JSON list of C-alpha atoms and ligand atoms in Angstrom, two decimals:
[
{"chain": "A", "resi": 1354, "resn": "MET", "atom": "CA", "xyz": [75.50, -58.17, 25.16]},
{"chain": "A", "resi": 1355, "resn": "GLU", "atom": "CA", "xyz": [77.18, -61.30, 24.69]},
{"chain": "A", "resi": 1356, "resn": "ASN", "atom": "CA", "xyz": [76.00, -63.90, 26.85]},
{"chain": "A", "resi": 1357, "resn": "GLU", "atom": "CA", "xyz": [77.88, -67.01, 28.61]},
{"chain": "A", "resi": 1358, "resn": "LYS", "atom": "CA", "xyz": [77.73, -69.31, 25.61]},
{"chain": "A", "resi": 1359, "resn": "ASP", "atom": "CA", "xyz": [79.54, -67.19, 22.66]},
{"chain": "A", "resi": 1360, "resn": "CYS", "atom": "CA", "xyz": [81.83, -65.33, 25.70]},
{"chain": "A", "resi": 1361, "resn": "ILE", "atom": "CA", "xyz": [84.73, -65.14, 24.01]},
{"chain": "A", "resi": 1362, "resn": "PHE", "atom": "CA", "xyz": [86.47, -64.23, 26.86]},
{"chain": "A", "resi": 1363, "resn": "CYS", "atom": "CA", "xyz": [85.70, -68.50, 27.53]},
{"chain": "A", "resi": 1364, "resn": "LYS", "atom": "CA", "xyz": [86.51, -69.61, 24.87]},
{"chain": "A", "resi": 1365, "resn": "ILE", "atom": "CA", "xyz": [90.21, -68.21, 25.70]},
{"chain": "A", "resi": 1366, "resn": "ALA", "atom": "CA", "xyz": [89.81, -69.22, 29.29]},
{"chain": "A", "resi": 1367, "resn": "LYS", "atom": "CA", "xyz": [89.09, -73.12, 28.26]},
{"chain": "A", "resi": 1368, "resn": "GLY", "atom": "CA", "xyz": [91.56, -72.70, 25.22]},
{"chain": "A", "resi": 1369, "resn": "GLU", "atom": "CA", "xyz": [88.77, -73.22, 22.67]},
{"chain": "A", "resi": 1370, "resn": "VAL", "atom": "CA", "xyz": [90.27, -69.71, 21.76]},
{"chain": "A", "resi": 1371, "resn": "PRO", "atom": "CA", "xyz": [93.63, -69.25, 21.01]},
{"chain": "A", "resi": 1372, "resn": "SER", "atom": "CA", "xyz": [95.10, -66.86, 22.57]},
{"chain": "A", "resi": 1373, "resn": "GLN", "atom": "CA", "xyz": [99.21, -65.59, 24.13]},
{"chain": "A", "resi": 1374, "resn": "LYS", "atom": "CA", "xyz": [98.86, -66.34, 27.59]},
{"chain": "A", "resi": 1375, "resn": "VAL", "atom": "CA", "xyz": [101.06, -65.30, 29.72]},
{"chain": "A", "resi": 1376, "resn": "TYR", "atom": "CA", "xyz": [99.67, -66.70, 33.28]},
{"chain": "A", "resi": 1377, "resn": "GLU", "atom": "CA", "xyz": [97.85, -69.58, 34.05]},
{"chain": "A", "resi": 1378, "resn": "ASP", "atom": "CA", "xyz": [95.93, -70.82, 37.18]},
{"chain": "A", "resi": 1379, "resn": "GLU", "atom": "CA", "xyz": [92.88, -73.07, 38.71]},
{"chain": "A", "resi": 1380, "resn": "SER", "atom": "CA", "xyz": [91.31, -69.31, 39.11]},
{"chain": "A", "resi": 1381, "resn": "VAL", "atom": "CA", "xyz": [92.93, -66.93, 36.79]},
{"chain": "A", "resi": 1382, "resn": "VAL", "atom": "CA", "xyz": [94.02, -66.79, 33.12]},
{"chain": "A", "resi": 1383, "resn": "ALA", "atom": "CA", "xyz": [96.00, -63.99, 31.59]},
{"chain": "A", "resi": 1384, "resn": "PHE", "atom": "CA", "xyz": [96.75, -62.76, 27.22]},
{"chain": "A", "resi": 1385, "resn": "LYS", "atom": "CA", "xyz": [97.94, -60.17, 26.00]},
{"chain": "A", "resi": 1386, "resn": "ASP", "atom": "CA", "xyz": [95.69, -57.90, 24.91]},
{"chain": "A", "resi": 1387, "resn": "LEU", "atom": "CA", "xyz": [95.01, -57.82, 20.99]},
{"chain": "A", "resi": 1388, "resn": "HIS", "atom": "CA", "xyz": [95.26, -54.08, 20.55]},
{"chain": "A", "resi": 1389, "resn": "PRO", "atom": "CA", "xyz": [98.04, -52.94, 23.18]},
{"chain": "A", "resi": 1390, "resn": "MET", "atom": "CA", "xyz": [97.58, -50.31, 24.81]},
{"chain": "A", "resi": 1391, "resn": "ALA", "atom": "CA", "xyz": [100.99, -50.48, 26.83]},
{"chain": "A", "resi": 1392, "resn": "LYS", "atom": "CA", "xyz": [104.44, -51.82, 25.85]},
{"chain": "A", "resi": 1393, "resn": "VAL", "atom": "CA", "xyz": [103.00, -54.54, 28.09]},
{"chain": "A", "resi": 1394, "resn": "HIS", "atom": "CA", "xyz": [99.04, -55.21, 27.95]},
{"chain": "A", "resi": 1395, "resn": "VAL", "atom": "CA", "xyz": [97.57, -57.65, 29.67]},
{"chain": "A", "resi": 1396, "resn": "LEU", "atom": "CA", "xyz": [94.41, -59.01, 30.57]},
{"chain": "A", "resi": 1397, "resn": "VAL", "atom": "CA", "xyz": [93.02, -61.27, 33.86]},
{"chain": "A", "resi": 1398, "resn": "ILE", "atom": "CA", "xyz": [90.27, -62.71, 33.85]},
{"chain": "A", "resi": 1399, "resn": "PRO", "atom": "CA", "xyz": [88.59, -65.36, 35.75]},
{"chain": "A", "resi": 1400, "resn": "LYS", "atom": "CA", "xyz": [88.08, -69.08, 34.20]},
{"chain": "A", "resi": 1401, "resn": "GLY", "atom": "CA", "xyz": [83.88, -68.29, 35.88]},
{"chain": "A", "resi": 1402, "resn": "HIS", "atom": "CA", "xyz": [81.63, -65.87, 33.79]},
{"chain": "A", "resi": 1403, "resn": "TYR", "atom": "CA", "xyz": [81.12, -62.87, 35.68]},
{"chain": "A", "resi": 1404, "resn": "ARG", "atom": "CA", "xyz": [80.07, -60.23, 33.78]},
{"chain": "A", "resi": 1405, "resn": "ASP", "atom": "CA", "xyz": [82.22, -56.85, 35.38]},
{"chain": "A", "resi": 1406, "resn": "VAL", "atom": "CA", "xyz": [84.25, -56.02, 38.54]},
{"chain": "A", "resi": 1407, "resn": "GLY", "atom": "CA", "xyz": [81.90, -55.27, 40.99]},
{"chain": "A", "resi": 1408, "resn": "GLU", "atom": "CA", "xyz": [79.60, -58.76, 40.26]},
{"chain": "A", "resi": 1409, "resn": "ILE", "atom": "CA", "xyz": [83.26, -60.71, 40.88]},
{"chain": "A", "resi": 1410, "resn": "ALA", "atom": "CA", "xyz": [82.95, -58.13, 43.93]},
{"chain": "A", "resi": 1411, "resn": "SER", "atom": "CA", "xyz": [79.91, -59.03, 45.18]},
{"chain": "A", "resi": 1412, "resn": "ALA", "atom": "CA", "xyz": [80.54, -62.49, 44.34]},
{"chain": "A", "resi": 1413, "resn": "ASP", "atom": "CA", "xyz": [84.19, -63.82, 45.07]},
{"chain": "A", "resi": 1414, "resn": "PRO", "atom": "CA", "xyz": [86.42, -61.32, 46.90]},
{"chain": "A", "resi": 1415, "resn": "GLY", "atom": "CA", "xyz": [89.11, -63.69, 46.72]},
{"chain": "A", "resi": 1416, "resn": "LEU", "atom": "CA", "xyz": [89.07, -64.38, 43.39]},
{"chain": "A", "resi": 1417, "resn": "LEU", "atom": "CA", "xyz": [89.29, -59.91, 43.15]},
{"chain": "A", "resi": 1418, "resn": "ALA", "atom": "CA", "xyz": [92.25, -60.12, 45.59]},
{"chain": "A", "resi": 1419, "resn": "HIS", "atom": "CA", "xyz": [93.26, -63.04, 43.30]},
{"chain": "A", "resi": 1420, "resn": "ILE", "atom": "CA", "xyz": [93.52, -60.76, 40.04]},
{"chain": "A", "resi": 1421, "resn": "VAL", "atom": "CA", "xyz": [95.58, -57.83, 41.34]},
{"chain": "A", "resi": 1422, "resn": "GLU", "atom": "CA", "xyz": [97.43, -59.91, 42.57]},
{"chain": "A", "resi": 1423, "resn": "VAL", "atom": "CA", "xyz": [98.23, -61.84, 39.38]},
{"chain": "A", "resi": 1424, "resn": "ALA", "atom": "CA", "xyz": [98.34, -58.36, 37.70]},
{"chain": "A", "resi": 1425, "resn": "GLY", "atom": "CA", "xyz": [101.35, -56.93, 40.05]},
{"chain": "A", "resi": 1426, "resn": "LYS", "atom": "CA", "xyz": [103.45, -60.27, 39.71]},
{"chain": "A", "resi": 1427, "resn": "ILE", "atom": "CA", "xyz": [103.03, -60.13, 35.97]},
{"chain": "A", "resi": 1428, "resn": "ALA", "atom": "CA", "xyz": [104.16, -56.34, 36.85]},
{"chain": "A", "resi": 1429, "resn": "LYS", "atom": "CA", "xyz": [106.77, -57.83, 39.04]},
{"chain": "A", "resi": 1430, "resn": "ASP", "atom": "CA", "xyz": [108.08, -59.91, 36.16]},
{"chain": "A", "resi": 1431, "resn": "LYS", "atom": "CA", "xyz": [107.27, -57.43, 32.88]},
{"chain": "A", "resi": 1432, "resn": "TYR", "atom": "CA", "xyz": [108.49, -55.11, 34.04]},
{"chain": "A", "resi": 1433, "resn": "ASP", "atom": "CA", "xyz": [109.66, -53.37, 37.96]},
{"chain": "A", "resi": 1434, "resn": "GLY", "atom": "CA", "xyz": [105.98, -53.56, 39.62]},
{"chain": "A", "resi": 1435, "resn": "SER", "atom": "CA", "xyz": [104.52, -50.37, 38.36]},
{"chain": "A", "resi": 1436, "resn": "TYR", "atom": "CA", "xyz": [101.22, -50.89, 36.82]},
{"chain": "A", "resi": 1437, "resn": "ARG", "atom": "CA", "xyz": [98.28, -49.67, 36.26]},
{"chain": "A", "resi": 1438, "resn": "LEU", "atom": "CA", "xyz": [94.94, -51.80, 36.85]},
{"chain": "A", "resi": 1439, "resn": "VAL", "atom": "CA", "xyz": [91.91, -50.45, 34.90]},
{"chain": "A", "resi": 1440, "resn": "PHE", "atom": "CA", "xyz": [88.12, -52.74, 35.08]},
{"chain": "A", "resi": 1441, "resn": "ASN", "atom": "CA", "xyz": [85.98, -50.92, 32.62]},
{"chain": "A", "resi": 1442, "resn": "THR", "atom": "CA", "xyz": [82.45, -50.88, 33.75]},
{"chain": "A", "resi": 1443, "resn": "GLY", "atom": "CA", "xyz": [79.78, -50.76, 31.91]},
{"chain": "A", "resi": 1444, "resn": "PRO", "atom": "CA", "xyz": [78.80, -49.67, 27.78]},
{"chain": "A", "resi": 1445, "resn": "ASP", "atom": "CA", "xyz": [79.28, -46.40, 28.65]},
{"chain": "A", "resi": 1446, "resn": "ALA", "atom": "CA", "xyz": [83.07, -46.84, 30.60]},
{"chain": "A", "resi": 1447, "resn": "GLY", "atom": "CA", "xyz": [84.34, -48.35, 27.40]},
{"chain": "A", "resi": 1448, "resn": "GLN", "atom": "CA", "xyz": [83.36, -52.12, 28.46]},
{"chain": "A", "resi": 1449, "resn": "THR", "atom": "CA", "xyz": [83.01, -54.21, 25.10]},
{"chain": "A", "resi": 1450, "resn": "VAL", "atom": "CA", "xyz": [83.38, -57.66, 26.80]},
{"chain": "A", "resi": 1451, "resn": "PHE", "atom": "CA", "xyz": [80.76, -58.86, 29.00]},
{"chain": "A", "resi": 1452, "resn": "HIS", "atom": "CA", "xyz": [83.61, -61.63, 30.34]},
{"chain": "A", "resi": 1453, "resn": "ALA", "atom": "CA", "xyz": [85.04, -59.18, 33.60]},
{"chain": "A", "resi": 1454, "resn": "HIS", "atom": "CA", "xyz": [88.92, -58.32, 33.06]},
{"chain": "A", "resi": 1455, "resn": "ALA", "atom": "CA", "xyz": [91.27, -56.95, 34.23]},
{"chain": "A", "resi": 1456, "resn": "HIS", "atom": "CA", "xyz": [93.56, -54.33, 31.95]},
{"chain": "A", "resi": 1457, "resn": "VAL", "atom": "CA", "xyz": [97.50, -54.96, 33.09]},
{"chain": "A", "resi": 1458, "resn": "LEU", "atom": "CA", "xyz": [99.21, -51.62, 30.72]},
{"chain": "A", "resi": 1459, "resn": "THR", "atom": "CA", "xyz": [103.00, -52.08, 32.03]},
{"chain": "A", "resi": 1460, "resn": "GLY", "atom": "CA", "xyz": [106.67, -52.23, 30.63]},
{"chain": "A", "resi": 1461, "resn": "GLU", "atom": "CA", "xyz": [107.28, -48.54, 30.20]},
{"chain": "A", "resi": 1462, "resn": "CYS", "atom": "CA", "xyz": [106.61, -45.06, 31.85]},
{"chain": "A", "resi": 1463, "resn": "LEU", "atom": "CA", "xyz": [102.96, -44.85, 31.69]},
{"chain": "A", "resi": 1464, "resn": "ALA", "atom": "CA", "xyz": [101.30, -41.78, 30.30]},
{"chain": "A", "resi": 1465, "resn": "GLU", "atom": "CA", "xyz": [98.40, -40.04, 33.27]},
{"chain": "B", "resi": 1269, "resn": "AMP", "atom": "P1", "xyz": [86.97, -53.88, 27.18]},
{"chain": "B", "resi": 1269, "resn": "AMP", "atom": "O1", "xyz": [86.95, -52.84, 25.83]},
{"chain": "B", "resi": 1269, "resn": "AMP", "atom": "O2", "xyz": [87.58, -52.81, 28.85]},
{"chain": "B", "resi": 1269, "resn": "AMP", "atom": "O3", "xyz": [85.82, -54.46, 26.85]},
{"chain": "B", "resi": 1269, "resn": "AMP", "atom": "O4", "xyz": [88.24, -54.77, 26.90]},
{"chain": "B", "resi": 1269, "resn": "AMP", "atom": "C1", "xyz": [88.42, -55.64, 26.21]},
{"chain": "B", "resi": 1269, "resn": "AMP", "atom": "C2", "xyz": [90.06, -56.13, 25.80]},
{"chain": "B", "resi": 1269, "resn": "AMP", "atom": "O5", "xyz": [89.94, -57.26, 25.38]},
{"chain": "B", "resi": 1269, "resn": "AMP", "atom": "C3", "xyz": [89.80, -55.20, 24.20]},
{"chain": "B", "resi": 1269, "resn": "AMP", "atom": "O6", "xyz": [91.39, -54.01, 24.63]},
{"chain": "B", "resi": 1269, "resn": "AMP", "atom": "C4", "xyz": [90.23, -55.84, 23.46]},
{"chain": "B", "resi": 1269, "resn": "AMP", "atom": "O7", "xyz": [91.43, -55.32, 22.69]},
{"chain": "B", "resi": 1269, "resn": "AMP", "atom": "C5", "xyz": [90.70, -57.29, 23.67]},
{"chain": "B", "resi": 1269, "resn": "AMP", "atom": "N1", "xyz": [90.39, -57.81, 23.30]},
{"chain": "B", "resi": 1269, "resn": "AMP", "atom": "C6", "xyz": [88.96, -58.74, 22.69]},
{"chain": "B", "resi": 1269, "resn": "AMP", "atom": "N2", "xyz": [89.35, -59.36, 22.00]},
{"chain": "B", "resi": 1269, "resn": "AMP", "atom": "C7", "xyz": [90.68, -60.40, 22.25]},
{"chain": "B", "resi": 1269, "resn": "AMP", "atom": "C8", "xyz": [91.15, -61.36, 22.15]},
{"chain": "B", "resi": 1269, "resn": "AMP", "atom": "N3", "xyz": [90.12, -62.22, 21.36]},
{"chain": "B", "resi": 1269, "resn": "AMP", "atom": "N4", "xyz": [92.40, -62.11, 22.21]},
{"chain": "B", "resi": 1269, "resn": "AMP", "atom": "C9", "xyz": [93.12, -60.98, 23.10]},
{"chain": "B", "resi": 1269, "resn": "AMP", "atom": "N5", "xyz": [92.17, -59.65, 23.54]},
{"chain": "B", "resi": 1269, "resn": "AMP", "atom": "C10", "xyz": [91.43, -58.59, 22.81]},
{"chain": "B", "resi": 1270, "resn": "ZN", "atom": "ZN1", "xyz": [82.28, -66.02, 29.61]}
]
């Protein structure tokens, strides 16, 4: 598991690793997923390092609410406001990057 020092998403948040940013403010960054699973597939991450969504919920519920709000804004900007929000949490659920991130899937009618 990555520690904070060599965390790829911390580096993206700081601009040390390039990404295709679609939104940024003082607490979050949103950028296109490298391997899109929908016409629009954006990751919303907190700038601070949290291991997973549960850690954000415990430490800073307002930040989690803000991530949901930004997801909704992206879905309105890029589509009709419909979106699927996924937080893979833990290795057996498919989490591969241990810096919390919301997958925002939108841009088309999504399969169930
Ligand atoms: P997860 O499997 O839920 O941990 O999601 C990690 C996601 O990050 C995957 O969908 C990857 O395609 C994506 N990803 C990994 N590295 C990058 C990167 N440098 N830029 C954009 N997306 C990335
Ligand atoms: Zn990190």
